[in-house]
PDB file of C-alpha atoms in Angstrom:
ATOM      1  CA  UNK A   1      86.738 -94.913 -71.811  1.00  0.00           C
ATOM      2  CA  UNK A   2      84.268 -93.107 -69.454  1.00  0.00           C
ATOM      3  CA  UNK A   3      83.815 -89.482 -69.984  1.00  0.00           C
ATOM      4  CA  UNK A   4      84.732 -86.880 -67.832  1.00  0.00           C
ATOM      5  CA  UNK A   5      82.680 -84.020 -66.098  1.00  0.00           C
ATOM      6  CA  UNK A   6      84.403 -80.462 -65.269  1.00  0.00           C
ATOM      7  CA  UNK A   7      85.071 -81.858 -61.394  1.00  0.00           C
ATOM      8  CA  UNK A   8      86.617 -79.496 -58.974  1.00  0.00           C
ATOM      9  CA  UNK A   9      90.662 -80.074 -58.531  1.00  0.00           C
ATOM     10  CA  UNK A  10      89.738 -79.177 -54.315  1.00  0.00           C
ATOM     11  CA  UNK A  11      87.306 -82.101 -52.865  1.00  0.00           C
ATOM     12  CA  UNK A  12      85.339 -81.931 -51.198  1.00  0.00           C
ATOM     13  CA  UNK A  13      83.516 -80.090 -53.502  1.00  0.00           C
ATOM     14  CA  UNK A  14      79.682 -78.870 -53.908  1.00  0.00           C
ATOM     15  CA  UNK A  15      77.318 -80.512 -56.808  1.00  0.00           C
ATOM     16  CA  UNK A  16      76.230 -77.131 -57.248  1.00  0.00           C
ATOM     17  CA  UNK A  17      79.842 -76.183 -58.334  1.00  0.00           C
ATOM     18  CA  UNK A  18      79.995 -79.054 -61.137  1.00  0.00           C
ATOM     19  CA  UNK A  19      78.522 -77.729 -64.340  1.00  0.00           C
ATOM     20  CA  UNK A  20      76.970 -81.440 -65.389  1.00  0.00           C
ATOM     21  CA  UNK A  21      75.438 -81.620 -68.987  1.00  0.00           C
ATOM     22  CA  UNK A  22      71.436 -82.088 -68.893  1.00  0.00           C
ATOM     23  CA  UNK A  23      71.970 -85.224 -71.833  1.00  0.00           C
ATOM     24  CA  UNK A  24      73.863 -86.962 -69.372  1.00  0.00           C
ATOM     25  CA  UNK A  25      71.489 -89.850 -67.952  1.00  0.00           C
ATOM     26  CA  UNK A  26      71.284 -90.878 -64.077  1.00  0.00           C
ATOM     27  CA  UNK A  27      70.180 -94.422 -62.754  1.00  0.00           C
ATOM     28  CA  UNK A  28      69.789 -95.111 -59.309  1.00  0.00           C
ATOM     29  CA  UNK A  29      70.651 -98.920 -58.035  1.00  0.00           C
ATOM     30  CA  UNK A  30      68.329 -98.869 -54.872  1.00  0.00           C
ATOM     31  CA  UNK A  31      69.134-102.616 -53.270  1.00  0.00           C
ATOM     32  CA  UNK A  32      65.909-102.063 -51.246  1.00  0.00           C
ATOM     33  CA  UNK A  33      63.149 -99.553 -51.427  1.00  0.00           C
ATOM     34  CA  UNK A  34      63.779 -96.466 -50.255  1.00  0.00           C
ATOM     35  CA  UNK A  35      67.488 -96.650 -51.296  1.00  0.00           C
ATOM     36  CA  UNK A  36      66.594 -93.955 -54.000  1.00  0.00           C
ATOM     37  CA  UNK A  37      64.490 -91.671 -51.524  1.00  0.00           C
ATOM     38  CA  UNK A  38      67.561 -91.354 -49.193  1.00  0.00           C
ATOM     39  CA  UNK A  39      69.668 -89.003 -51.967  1.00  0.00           C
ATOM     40  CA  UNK A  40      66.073 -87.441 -53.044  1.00  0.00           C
ATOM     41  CA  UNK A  41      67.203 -84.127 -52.982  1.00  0.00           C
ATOM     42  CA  UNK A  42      70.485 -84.557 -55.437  1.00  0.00           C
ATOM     43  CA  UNK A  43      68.259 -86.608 -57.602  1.00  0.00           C
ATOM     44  CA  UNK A  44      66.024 -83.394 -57.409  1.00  0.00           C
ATOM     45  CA  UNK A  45      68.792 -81.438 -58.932  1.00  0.00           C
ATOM     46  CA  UNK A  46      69.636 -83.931 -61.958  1.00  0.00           C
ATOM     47  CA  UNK A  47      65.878 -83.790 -62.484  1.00  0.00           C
ATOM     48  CA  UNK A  48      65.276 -79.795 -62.584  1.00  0.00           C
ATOM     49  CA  UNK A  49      68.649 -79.823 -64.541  1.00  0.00           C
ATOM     50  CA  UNK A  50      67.104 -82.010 -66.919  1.00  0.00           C
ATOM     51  CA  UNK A  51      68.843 -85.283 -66.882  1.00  0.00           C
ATOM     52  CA  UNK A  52      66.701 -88.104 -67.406  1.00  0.00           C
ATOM     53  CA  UNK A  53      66.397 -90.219 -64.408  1.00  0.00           C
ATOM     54  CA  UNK A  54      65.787 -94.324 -63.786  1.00  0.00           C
ATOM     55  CA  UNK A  55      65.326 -96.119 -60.882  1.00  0.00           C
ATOM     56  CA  UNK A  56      66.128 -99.727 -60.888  1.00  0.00           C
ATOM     57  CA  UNK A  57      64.881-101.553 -57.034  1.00  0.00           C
ATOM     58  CA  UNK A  58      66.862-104.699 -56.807  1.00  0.00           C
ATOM     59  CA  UNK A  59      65.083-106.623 -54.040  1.00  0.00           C
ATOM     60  CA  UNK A  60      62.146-107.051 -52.382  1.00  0.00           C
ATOM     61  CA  UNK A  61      62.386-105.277 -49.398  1.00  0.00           C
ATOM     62  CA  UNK A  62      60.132-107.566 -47.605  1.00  0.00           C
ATOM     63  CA  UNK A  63      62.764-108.339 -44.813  1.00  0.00           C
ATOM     64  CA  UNK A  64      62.389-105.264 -43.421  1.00  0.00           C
ATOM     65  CA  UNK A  65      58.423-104.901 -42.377  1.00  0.00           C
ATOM     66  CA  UNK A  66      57.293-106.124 -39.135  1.00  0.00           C
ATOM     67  CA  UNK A  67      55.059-109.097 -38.917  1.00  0.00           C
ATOM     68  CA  UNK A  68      51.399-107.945 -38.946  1.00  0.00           C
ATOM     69  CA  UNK A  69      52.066-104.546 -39.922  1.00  0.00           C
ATOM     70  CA  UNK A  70      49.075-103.745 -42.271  1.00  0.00           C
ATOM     71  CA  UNK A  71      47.707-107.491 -41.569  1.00  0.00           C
ATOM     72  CA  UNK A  72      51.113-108.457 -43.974  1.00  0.00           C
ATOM     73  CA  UNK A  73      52.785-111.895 -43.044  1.00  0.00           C
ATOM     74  CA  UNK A  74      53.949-113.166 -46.216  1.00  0.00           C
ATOM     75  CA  UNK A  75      56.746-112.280 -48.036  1.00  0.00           C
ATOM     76  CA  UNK A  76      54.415-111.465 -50.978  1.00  0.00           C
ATOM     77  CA  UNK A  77      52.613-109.759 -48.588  1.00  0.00           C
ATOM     78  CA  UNK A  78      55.557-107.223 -47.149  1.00  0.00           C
ATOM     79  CA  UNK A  79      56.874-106.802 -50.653  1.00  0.00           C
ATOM     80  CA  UNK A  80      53.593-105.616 -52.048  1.00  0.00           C
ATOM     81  CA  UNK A  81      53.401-103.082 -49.486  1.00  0.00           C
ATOM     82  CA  UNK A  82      56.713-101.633 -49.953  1.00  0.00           C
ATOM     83  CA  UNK A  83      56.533-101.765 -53.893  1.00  0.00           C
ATOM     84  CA  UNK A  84      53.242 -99.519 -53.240  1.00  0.00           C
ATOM     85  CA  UNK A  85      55.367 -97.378 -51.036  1.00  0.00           C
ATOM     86  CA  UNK A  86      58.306 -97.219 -53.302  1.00  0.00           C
ATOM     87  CA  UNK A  87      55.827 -96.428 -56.687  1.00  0.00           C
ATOM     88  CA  UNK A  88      54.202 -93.607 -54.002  1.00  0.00           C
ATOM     89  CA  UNK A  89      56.846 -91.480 -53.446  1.00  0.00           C
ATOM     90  CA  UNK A  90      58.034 -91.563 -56.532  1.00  0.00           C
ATOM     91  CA  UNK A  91      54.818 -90.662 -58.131  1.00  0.00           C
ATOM     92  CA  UNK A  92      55.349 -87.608 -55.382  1.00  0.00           C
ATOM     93  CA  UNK A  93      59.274 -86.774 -56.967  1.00  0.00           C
ATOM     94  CA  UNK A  94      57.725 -86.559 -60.227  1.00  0.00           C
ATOM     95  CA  UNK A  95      59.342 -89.865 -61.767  1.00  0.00           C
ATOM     96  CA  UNK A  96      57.926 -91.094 -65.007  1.00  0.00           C
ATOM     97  CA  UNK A  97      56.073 -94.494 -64.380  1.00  0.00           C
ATOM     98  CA  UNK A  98      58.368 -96.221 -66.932  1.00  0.00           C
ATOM     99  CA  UNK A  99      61.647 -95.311 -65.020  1.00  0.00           C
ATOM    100  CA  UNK A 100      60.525 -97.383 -61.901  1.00  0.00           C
ATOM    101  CA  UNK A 101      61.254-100.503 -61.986  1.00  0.00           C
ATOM    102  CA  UNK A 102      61.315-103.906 -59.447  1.00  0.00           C
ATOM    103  CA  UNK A 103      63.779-106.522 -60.412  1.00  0.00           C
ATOM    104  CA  UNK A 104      63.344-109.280 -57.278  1.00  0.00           C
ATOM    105  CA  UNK A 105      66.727-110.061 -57.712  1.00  0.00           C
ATOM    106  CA  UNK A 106      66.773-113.598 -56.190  1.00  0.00           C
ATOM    107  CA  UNK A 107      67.520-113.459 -52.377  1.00  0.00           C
ATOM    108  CA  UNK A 108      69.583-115.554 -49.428  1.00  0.00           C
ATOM    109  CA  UNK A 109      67.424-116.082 -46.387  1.00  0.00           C
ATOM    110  CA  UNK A 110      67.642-113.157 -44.931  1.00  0.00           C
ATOM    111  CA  UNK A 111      66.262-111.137 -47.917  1.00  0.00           C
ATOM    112  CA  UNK A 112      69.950-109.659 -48.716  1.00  0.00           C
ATOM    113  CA  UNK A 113      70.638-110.387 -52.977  1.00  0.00           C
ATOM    114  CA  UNK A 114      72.610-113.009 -53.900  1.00  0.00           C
ATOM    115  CA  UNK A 115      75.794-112.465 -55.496  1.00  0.00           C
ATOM    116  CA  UNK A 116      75.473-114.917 -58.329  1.00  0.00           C
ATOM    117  CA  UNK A 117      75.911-115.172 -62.221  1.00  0.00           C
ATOM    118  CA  UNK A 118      71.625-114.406 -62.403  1.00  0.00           C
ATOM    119  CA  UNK A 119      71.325-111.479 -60.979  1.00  0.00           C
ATOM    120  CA  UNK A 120      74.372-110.123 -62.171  1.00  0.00           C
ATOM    121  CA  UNK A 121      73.228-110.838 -65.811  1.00  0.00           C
ATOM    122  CA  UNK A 122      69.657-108.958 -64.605  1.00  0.00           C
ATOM    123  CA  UNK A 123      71.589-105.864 -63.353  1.00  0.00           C
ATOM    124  CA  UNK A 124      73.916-105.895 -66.101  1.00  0.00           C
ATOM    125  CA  UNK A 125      70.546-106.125 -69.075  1.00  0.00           C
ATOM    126  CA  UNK A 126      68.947-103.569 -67.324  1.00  0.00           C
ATOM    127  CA  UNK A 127      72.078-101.121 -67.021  1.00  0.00           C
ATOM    128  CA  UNK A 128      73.066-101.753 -71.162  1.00  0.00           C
ATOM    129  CA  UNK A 129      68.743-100.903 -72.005  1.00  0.00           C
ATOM    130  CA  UNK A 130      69.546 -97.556 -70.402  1.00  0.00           C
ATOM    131  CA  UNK A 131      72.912 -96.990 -70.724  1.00  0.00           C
ATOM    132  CA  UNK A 132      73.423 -94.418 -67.373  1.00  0.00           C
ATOM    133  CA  UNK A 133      76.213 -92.310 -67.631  1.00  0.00           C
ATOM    134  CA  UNK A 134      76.030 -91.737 -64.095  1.00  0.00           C
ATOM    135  CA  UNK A 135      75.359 -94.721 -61.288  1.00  0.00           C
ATOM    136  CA  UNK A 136      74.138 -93.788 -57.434  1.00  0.00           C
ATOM    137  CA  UNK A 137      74.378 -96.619 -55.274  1.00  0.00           C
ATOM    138  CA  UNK A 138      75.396 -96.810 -51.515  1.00  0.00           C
ATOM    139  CA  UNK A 139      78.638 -97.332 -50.551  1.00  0.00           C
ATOM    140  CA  UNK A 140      79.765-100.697 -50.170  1.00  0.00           C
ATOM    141  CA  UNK A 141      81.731-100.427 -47.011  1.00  0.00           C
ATOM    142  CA  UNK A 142      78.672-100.680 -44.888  1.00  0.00           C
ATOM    143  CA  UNK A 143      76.844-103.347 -42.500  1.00  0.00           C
ATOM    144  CA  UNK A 144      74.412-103.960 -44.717  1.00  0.00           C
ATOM    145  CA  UNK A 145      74.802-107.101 -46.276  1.00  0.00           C
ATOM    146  CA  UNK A 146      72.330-105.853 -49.677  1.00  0.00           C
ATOM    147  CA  UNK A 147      74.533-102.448 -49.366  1.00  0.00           C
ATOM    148  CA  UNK A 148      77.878-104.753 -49.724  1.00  0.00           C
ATOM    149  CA  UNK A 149      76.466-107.116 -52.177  1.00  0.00           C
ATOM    150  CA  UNK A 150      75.156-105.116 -55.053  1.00  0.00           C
ATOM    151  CA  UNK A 151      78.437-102.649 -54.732  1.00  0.00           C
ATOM    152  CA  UNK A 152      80.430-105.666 -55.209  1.00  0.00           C
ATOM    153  CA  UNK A 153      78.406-106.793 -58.626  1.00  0.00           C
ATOM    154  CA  UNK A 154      78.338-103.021 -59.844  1.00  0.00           C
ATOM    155  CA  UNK A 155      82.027-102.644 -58.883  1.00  0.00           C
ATOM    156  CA  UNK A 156      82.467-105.576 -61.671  1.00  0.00           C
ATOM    157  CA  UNK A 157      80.632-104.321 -64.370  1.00  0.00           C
ATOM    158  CA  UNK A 158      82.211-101.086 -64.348  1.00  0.00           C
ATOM    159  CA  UNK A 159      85.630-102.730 -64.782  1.00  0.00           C
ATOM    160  CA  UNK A 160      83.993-105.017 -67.422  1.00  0.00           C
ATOM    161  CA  UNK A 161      82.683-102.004 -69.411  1.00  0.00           C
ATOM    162  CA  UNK A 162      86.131-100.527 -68.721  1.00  0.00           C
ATOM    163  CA  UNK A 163      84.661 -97.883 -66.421  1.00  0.00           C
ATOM    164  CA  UNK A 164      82.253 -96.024 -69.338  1.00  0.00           C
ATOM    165  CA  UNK A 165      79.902 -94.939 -66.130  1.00  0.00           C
ATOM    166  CA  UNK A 166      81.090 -92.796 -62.892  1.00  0.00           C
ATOM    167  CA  UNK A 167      79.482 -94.281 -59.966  1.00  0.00           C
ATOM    168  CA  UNK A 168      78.215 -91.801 -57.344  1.00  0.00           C
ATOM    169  CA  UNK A 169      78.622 -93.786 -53.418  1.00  0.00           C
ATOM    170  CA  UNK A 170      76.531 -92.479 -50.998  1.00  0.00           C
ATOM    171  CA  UNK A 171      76.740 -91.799 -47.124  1.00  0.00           C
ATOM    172  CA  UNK A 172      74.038 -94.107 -45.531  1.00  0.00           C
ATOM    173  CA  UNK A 173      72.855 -94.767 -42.311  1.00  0.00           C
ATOM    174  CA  UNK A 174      74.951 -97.761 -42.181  1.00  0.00           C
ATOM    175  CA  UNK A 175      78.156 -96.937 -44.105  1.00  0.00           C
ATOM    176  CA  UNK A 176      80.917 -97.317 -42.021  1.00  0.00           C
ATOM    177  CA  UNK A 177      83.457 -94.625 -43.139  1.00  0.00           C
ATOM    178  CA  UNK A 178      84.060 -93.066 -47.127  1.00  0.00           C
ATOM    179  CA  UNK A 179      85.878 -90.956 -48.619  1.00  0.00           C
ATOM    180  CA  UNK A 180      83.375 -87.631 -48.958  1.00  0.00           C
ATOM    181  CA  UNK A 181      84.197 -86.205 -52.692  1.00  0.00           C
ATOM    182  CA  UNK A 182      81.122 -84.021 -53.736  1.00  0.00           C
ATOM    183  CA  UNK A 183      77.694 -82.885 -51.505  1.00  0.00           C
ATOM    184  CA  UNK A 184      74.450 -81.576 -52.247  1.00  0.00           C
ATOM    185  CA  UNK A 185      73.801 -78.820 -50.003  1.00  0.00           C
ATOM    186  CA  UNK A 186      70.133 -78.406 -48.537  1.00  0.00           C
ATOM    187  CA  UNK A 187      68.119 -76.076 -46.354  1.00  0.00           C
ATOM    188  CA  UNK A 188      64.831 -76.811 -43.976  1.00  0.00           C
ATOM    189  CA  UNK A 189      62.793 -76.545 -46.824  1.00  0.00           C
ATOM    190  CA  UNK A 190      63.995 -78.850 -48.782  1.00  0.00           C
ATOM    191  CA  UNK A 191      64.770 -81.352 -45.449  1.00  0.00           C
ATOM    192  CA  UNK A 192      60.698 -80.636 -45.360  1.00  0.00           C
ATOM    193  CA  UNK A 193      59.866 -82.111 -48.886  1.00  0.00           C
ATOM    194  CA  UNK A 194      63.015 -84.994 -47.985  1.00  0.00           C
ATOM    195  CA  UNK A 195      60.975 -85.992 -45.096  1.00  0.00           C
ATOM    196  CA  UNK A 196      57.586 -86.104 -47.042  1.00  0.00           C
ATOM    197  CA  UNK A 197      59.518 -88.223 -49.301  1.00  0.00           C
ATOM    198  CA  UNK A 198      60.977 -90.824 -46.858  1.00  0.00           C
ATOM    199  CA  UNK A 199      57.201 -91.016 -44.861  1.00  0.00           C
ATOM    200  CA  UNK A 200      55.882 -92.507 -48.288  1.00  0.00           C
ATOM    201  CA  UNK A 201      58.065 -95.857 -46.590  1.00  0.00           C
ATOM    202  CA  UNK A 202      55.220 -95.858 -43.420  1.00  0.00           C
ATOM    203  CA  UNK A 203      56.296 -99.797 -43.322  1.00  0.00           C
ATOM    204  CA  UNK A 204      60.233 -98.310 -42.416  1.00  0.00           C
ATOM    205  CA  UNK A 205      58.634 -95.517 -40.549  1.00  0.00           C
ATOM    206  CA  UNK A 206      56.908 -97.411 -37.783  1.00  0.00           C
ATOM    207  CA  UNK A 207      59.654-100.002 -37.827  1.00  0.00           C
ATOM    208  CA  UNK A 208      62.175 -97.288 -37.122  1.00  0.00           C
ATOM    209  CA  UNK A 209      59.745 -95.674 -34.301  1.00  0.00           C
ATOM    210  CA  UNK A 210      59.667 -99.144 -32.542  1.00  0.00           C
ATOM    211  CA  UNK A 211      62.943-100.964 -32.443  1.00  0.00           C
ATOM    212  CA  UNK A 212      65.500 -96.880 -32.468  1.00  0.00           C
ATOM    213  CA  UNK A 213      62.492 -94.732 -31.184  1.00  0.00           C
ATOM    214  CA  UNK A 214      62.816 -92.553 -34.159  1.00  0.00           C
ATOM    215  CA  UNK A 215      61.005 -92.052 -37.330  1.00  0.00           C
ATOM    216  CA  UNK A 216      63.153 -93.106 -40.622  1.00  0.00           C
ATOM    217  CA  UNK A 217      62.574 -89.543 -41.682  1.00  0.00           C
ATOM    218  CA  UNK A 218      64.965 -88.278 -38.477  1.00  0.00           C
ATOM    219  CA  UNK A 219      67.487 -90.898 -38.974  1.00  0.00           C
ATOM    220  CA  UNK A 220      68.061 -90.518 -42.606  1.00  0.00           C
ATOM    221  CA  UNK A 221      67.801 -87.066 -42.594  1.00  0.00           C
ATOM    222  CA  UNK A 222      70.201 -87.334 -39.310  1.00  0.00           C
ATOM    223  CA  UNK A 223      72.588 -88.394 -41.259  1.00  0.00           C
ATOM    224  CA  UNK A 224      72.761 -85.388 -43.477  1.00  0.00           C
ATOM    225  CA  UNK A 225      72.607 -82.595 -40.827  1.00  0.00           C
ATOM    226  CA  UNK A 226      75.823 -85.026 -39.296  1.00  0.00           C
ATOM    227  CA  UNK A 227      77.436 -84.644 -42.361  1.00  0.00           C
ATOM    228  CA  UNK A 228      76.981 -80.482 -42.832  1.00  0.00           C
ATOM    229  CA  UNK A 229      78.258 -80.202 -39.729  1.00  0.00           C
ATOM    230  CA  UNK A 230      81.514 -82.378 -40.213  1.00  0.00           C
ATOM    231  CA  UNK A 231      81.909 -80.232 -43.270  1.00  0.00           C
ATOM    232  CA  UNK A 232      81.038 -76.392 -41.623  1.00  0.00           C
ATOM    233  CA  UNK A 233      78.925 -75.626 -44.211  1.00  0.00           C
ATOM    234  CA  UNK A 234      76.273 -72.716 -44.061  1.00  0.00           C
ATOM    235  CA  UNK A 235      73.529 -75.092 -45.089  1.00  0.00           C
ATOM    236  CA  UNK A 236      71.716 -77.495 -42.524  1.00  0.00           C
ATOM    237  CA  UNK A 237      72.062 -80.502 -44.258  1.00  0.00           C
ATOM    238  CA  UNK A 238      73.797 -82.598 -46.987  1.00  0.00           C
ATOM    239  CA  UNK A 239      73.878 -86.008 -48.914  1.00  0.00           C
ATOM    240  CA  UNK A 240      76.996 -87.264 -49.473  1.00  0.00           C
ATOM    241  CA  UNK A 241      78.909 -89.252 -51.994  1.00  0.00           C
ATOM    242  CA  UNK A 242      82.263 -90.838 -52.987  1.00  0.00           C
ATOM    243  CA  UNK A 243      83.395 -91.030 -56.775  1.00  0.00           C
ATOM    244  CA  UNK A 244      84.835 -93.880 -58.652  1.00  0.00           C
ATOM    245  CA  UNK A 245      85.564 -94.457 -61.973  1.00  0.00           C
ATOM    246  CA  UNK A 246      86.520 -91.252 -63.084  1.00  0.00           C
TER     247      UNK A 246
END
């Protein structure tokens, strides 16, 4: 049976508010890179609270780099770069070396993760060798098909290991709608070091500039100063998340 943490009875409800125990271990499901970097700042608090962190990137991320940025064509190409961008701004965070790691989940043709028997086994292995207590992911209502996809496989394990992990959703770009159950509240300084964070990704940086005429660093952080403001919350910003299995 999963274990439970002191959660608010009112939601939504402040991380700041939840007294979480610092043995309690974290893993981040990033389908692409830069999945983790876009809830940097609650991953900031399990870290200075002491829970130890992992970081498992599920695909490539190749789809999303431009032809000839950095002279890169090939897939191999693109996902080199972004694996250097991912390892970079997590050397920045202060991640151990050890708790990155790239899986290359095997991918459809449009770079999205296939939702086969493979890389379920992969995700599963890797989830038993560090046995989170908590899971972040995005939320699976979203129009991303990688987003969807890797919700859907998680979604089964937890009901396989009879929900033994709460999974932590949270608000991206491209999530549709969610229930909003806990935030992490930020100020400018802190949307500062966010945005140092997410320019690490100069491959979804210049992409974003180009085709929305914004830098990734606006729009994630966008999304956050949206969702303070749908809340009325003193603070400028906040991630957002949706609990299940708890």
């Amino acid at each position: 049976m999963p274990f439970k943490l002191p959660f608010p009875d009112k939601k939504p409800f402040s991380f700041y508010n939840v007294k979480i125990p610092h043995t309690l271990r974290a893993m981040v499901l990033a389908p692409h890179p830069d999945d983790f970097d876009a809830i940097c700042v609650t991953m900031k608090m399990l870290k200075e609270n002491g829970n130890p962190i992992s970081v498992m990137v599920l695909t490539s991320g190749a789809s999303g780099v431009e032809d000839g940025y950095k002279d890169a064509d090939s897939k191999k190409e693109k996902a080199q770069l972004r694996e250097k961008e991912q390892t970079q701004s997590c050397n920045f965070f202060g991640l151990p070396a050890r708790r990155l790691q790239f899986y290359n989940l095997t991918e459809d043709e449009n770079g999205h993760p296939i939702e086969n028997e493979e890389n379920r086994e992969k995700i599963h292995d890797a989830m038993q060798e560090f046995a989170p207590d908590m899971v972040f992911l995005p939320h699976g209502n979203d129009t991303n098909d990688g987003h969807r996809r890797i919700f859907s496989i998680v979604k089964k394990l937890s009901e396989m290991e009879n929900n033994r992990f709460i999974m932590f959703l949270n608000k991206d770009a491209k999530t549709v709608s969610m229930r909003l159950d806990v935030f992490t509240p930020y100020n400018e300084e802190k949307a500062v070091w966010k945005a140092r964070m997410l320019k690490f990704h100069d491959s979804q940086q210049q992409r974003n500039l180009h085709v929305r005429n914004r830098g990734f660093d606006e729009r994630v952080i966008g999304v956050d100063r949206d969702t303070a403001a749908g809340l009325g919350i003193l603070l400028p910003y906040a991630e957002a998340f949706e609990i299940e299995g708890c």
